[in-house]
Short mmCIF file of the C-alpha atoms (twelve columns), coordinates in Angstrom:
data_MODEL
# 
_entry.id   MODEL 
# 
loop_
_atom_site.group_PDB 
_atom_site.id 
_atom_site.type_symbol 
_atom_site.label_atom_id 
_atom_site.label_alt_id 
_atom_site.label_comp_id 
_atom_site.label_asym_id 
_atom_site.label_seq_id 
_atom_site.Cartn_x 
_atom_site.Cartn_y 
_atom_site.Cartn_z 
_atom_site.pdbx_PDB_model_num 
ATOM 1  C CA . UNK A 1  166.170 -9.388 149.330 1 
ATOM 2  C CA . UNK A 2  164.241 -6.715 146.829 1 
ATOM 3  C CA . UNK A 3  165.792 -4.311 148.936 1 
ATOM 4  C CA . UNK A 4  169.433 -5.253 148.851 1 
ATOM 5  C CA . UNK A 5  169.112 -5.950 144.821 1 
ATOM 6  C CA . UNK A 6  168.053 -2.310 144.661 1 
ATOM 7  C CA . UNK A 7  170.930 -0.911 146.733 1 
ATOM 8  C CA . UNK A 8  173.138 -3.050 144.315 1 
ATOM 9  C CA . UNK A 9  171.499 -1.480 141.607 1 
ATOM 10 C CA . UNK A 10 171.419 2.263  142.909 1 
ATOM 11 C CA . UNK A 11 175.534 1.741  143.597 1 
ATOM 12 C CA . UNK A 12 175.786 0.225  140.234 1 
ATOM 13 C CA . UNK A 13 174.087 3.539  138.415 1 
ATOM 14 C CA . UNK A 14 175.757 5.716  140.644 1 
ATOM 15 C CA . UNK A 15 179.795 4.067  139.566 1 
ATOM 16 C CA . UNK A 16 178.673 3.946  135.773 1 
ATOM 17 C CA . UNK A 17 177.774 7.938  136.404 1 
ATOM 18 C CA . UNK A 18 181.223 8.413  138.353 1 
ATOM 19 C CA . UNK A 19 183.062 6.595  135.761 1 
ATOM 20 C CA . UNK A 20 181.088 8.868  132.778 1 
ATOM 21 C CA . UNK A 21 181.903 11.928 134.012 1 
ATOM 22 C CA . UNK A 22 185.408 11.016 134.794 1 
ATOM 23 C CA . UNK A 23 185.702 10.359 131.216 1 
ATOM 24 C CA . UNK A 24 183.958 13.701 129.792 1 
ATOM 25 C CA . UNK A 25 186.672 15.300 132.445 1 
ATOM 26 C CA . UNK A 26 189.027 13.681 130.950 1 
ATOM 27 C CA . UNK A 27 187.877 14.540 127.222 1 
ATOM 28 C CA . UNK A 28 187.303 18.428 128.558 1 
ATOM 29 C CA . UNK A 29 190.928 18.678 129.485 1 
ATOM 30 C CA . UNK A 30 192.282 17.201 126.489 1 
ATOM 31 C CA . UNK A 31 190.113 19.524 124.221 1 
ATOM 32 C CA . UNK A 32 191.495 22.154 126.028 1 
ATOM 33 C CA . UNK A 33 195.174 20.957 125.554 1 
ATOM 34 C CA . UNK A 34 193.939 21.227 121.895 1 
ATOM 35 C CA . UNK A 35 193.028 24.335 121.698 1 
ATOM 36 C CA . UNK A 36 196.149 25.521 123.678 1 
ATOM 37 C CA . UNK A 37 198.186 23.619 120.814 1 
ATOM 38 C CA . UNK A 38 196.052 26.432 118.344 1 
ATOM 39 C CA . UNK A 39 196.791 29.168 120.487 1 
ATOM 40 C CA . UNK A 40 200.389 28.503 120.843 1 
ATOM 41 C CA . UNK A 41 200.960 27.255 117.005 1 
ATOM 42 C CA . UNK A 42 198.655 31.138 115.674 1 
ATOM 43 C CA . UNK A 43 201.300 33.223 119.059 1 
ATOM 44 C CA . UNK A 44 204.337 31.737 119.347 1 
ATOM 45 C CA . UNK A 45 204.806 29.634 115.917 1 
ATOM 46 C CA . UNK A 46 203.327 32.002 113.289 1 
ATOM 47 C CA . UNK A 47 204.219 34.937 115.104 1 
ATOM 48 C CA . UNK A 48 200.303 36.324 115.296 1 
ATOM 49 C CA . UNK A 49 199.697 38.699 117.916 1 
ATOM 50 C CA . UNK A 50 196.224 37.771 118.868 1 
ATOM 51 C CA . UNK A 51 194.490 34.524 118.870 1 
ATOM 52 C CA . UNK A 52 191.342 35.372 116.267 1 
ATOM 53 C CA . UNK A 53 188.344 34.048 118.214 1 
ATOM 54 C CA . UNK A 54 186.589 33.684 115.276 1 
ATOM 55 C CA . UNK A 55 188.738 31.342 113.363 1 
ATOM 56 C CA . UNK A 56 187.530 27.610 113.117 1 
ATOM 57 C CA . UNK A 57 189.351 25.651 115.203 1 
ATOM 58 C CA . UNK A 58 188.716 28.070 117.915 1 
ATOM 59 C CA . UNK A 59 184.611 28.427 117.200 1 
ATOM 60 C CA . UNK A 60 185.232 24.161 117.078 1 
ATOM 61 C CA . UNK A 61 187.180 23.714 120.421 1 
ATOM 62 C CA . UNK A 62 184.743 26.051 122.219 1 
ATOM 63 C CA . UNK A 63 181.844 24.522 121.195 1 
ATOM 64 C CA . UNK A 64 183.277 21.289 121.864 1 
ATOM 65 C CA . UNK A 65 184.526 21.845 125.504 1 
ATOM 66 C CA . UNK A 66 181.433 23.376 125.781 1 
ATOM 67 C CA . UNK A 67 179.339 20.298 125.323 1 
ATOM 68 C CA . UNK A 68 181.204 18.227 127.126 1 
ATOM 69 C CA . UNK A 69 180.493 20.508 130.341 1 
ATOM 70 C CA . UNK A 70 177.093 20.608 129.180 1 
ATOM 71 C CA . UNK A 71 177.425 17.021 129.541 1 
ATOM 72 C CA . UNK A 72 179.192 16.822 132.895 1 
ATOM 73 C CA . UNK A 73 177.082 19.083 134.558 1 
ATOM 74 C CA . UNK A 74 174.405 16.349 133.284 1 
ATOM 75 C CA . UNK A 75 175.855 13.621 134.485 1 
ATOM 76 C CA . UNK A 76 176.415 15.394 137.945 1 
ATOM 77 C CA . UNK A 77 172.757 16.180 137.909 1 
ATOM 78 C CA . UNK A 78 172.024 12.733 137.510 1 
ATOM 79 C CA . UNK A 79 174.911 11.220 140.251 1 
ATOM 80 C CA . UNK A 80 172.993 13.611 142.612 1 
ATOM 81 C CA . UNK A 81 169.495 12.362 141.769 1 
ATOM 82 C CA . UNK A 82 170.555 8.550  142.421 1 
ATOM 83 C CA . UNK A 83 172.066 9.782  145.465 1 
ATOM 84 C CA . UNK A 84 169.357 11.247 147.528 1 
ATOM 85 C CA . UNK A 85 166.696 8.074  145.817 1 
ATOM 86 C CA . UNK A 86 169.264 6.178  148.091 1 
ATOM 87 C CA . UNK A 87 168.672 8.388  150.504 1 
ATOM 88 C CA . UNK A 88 164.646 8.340  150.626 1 
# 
């Protein structure tokens, strides 16, 4: 009985982790549909030729899809660690 409620448990963690990550995936991508919108708005709109990497929505998005790999590459770490306690 102990054993099964800690199987339930481990596949508990392990979907809350699967659904986490999904989200920061989900949160990368649109961060990076943001930053495309600043890219095409300083090209195509306002007729810049380059993009300046050091403007402050750029220096904002990077940082920010930055993190959120930081944080899915986390949350991976973690998915794998529940998956080989299962495992032993």
């Amino acid at each position: 009985l102990i054993k099964a409620r800690d199987k339930a448990q481990d596949l508990g963690e392990r979907g809350v982790l699967r659904v986490e990550i999904t989200q920061l995936e989900n949160r990368a991508e649109k961060l990076i549909a943001k930053l495309g919108a600043v890219a095409y708005e300083t090209l195509a709109v306002q007729k810049m030729e380059e993009l300046p990497a050091e403007s402050d929505q750029v220096k904002e998005g990077l940082k920010e899809i930055a993190d959120v790999q930081t944080q899915i590459r986390e949350k991976e770490g973690q998915l794998e660690l529940a998956k080989r306690k299962e495992v032993n």
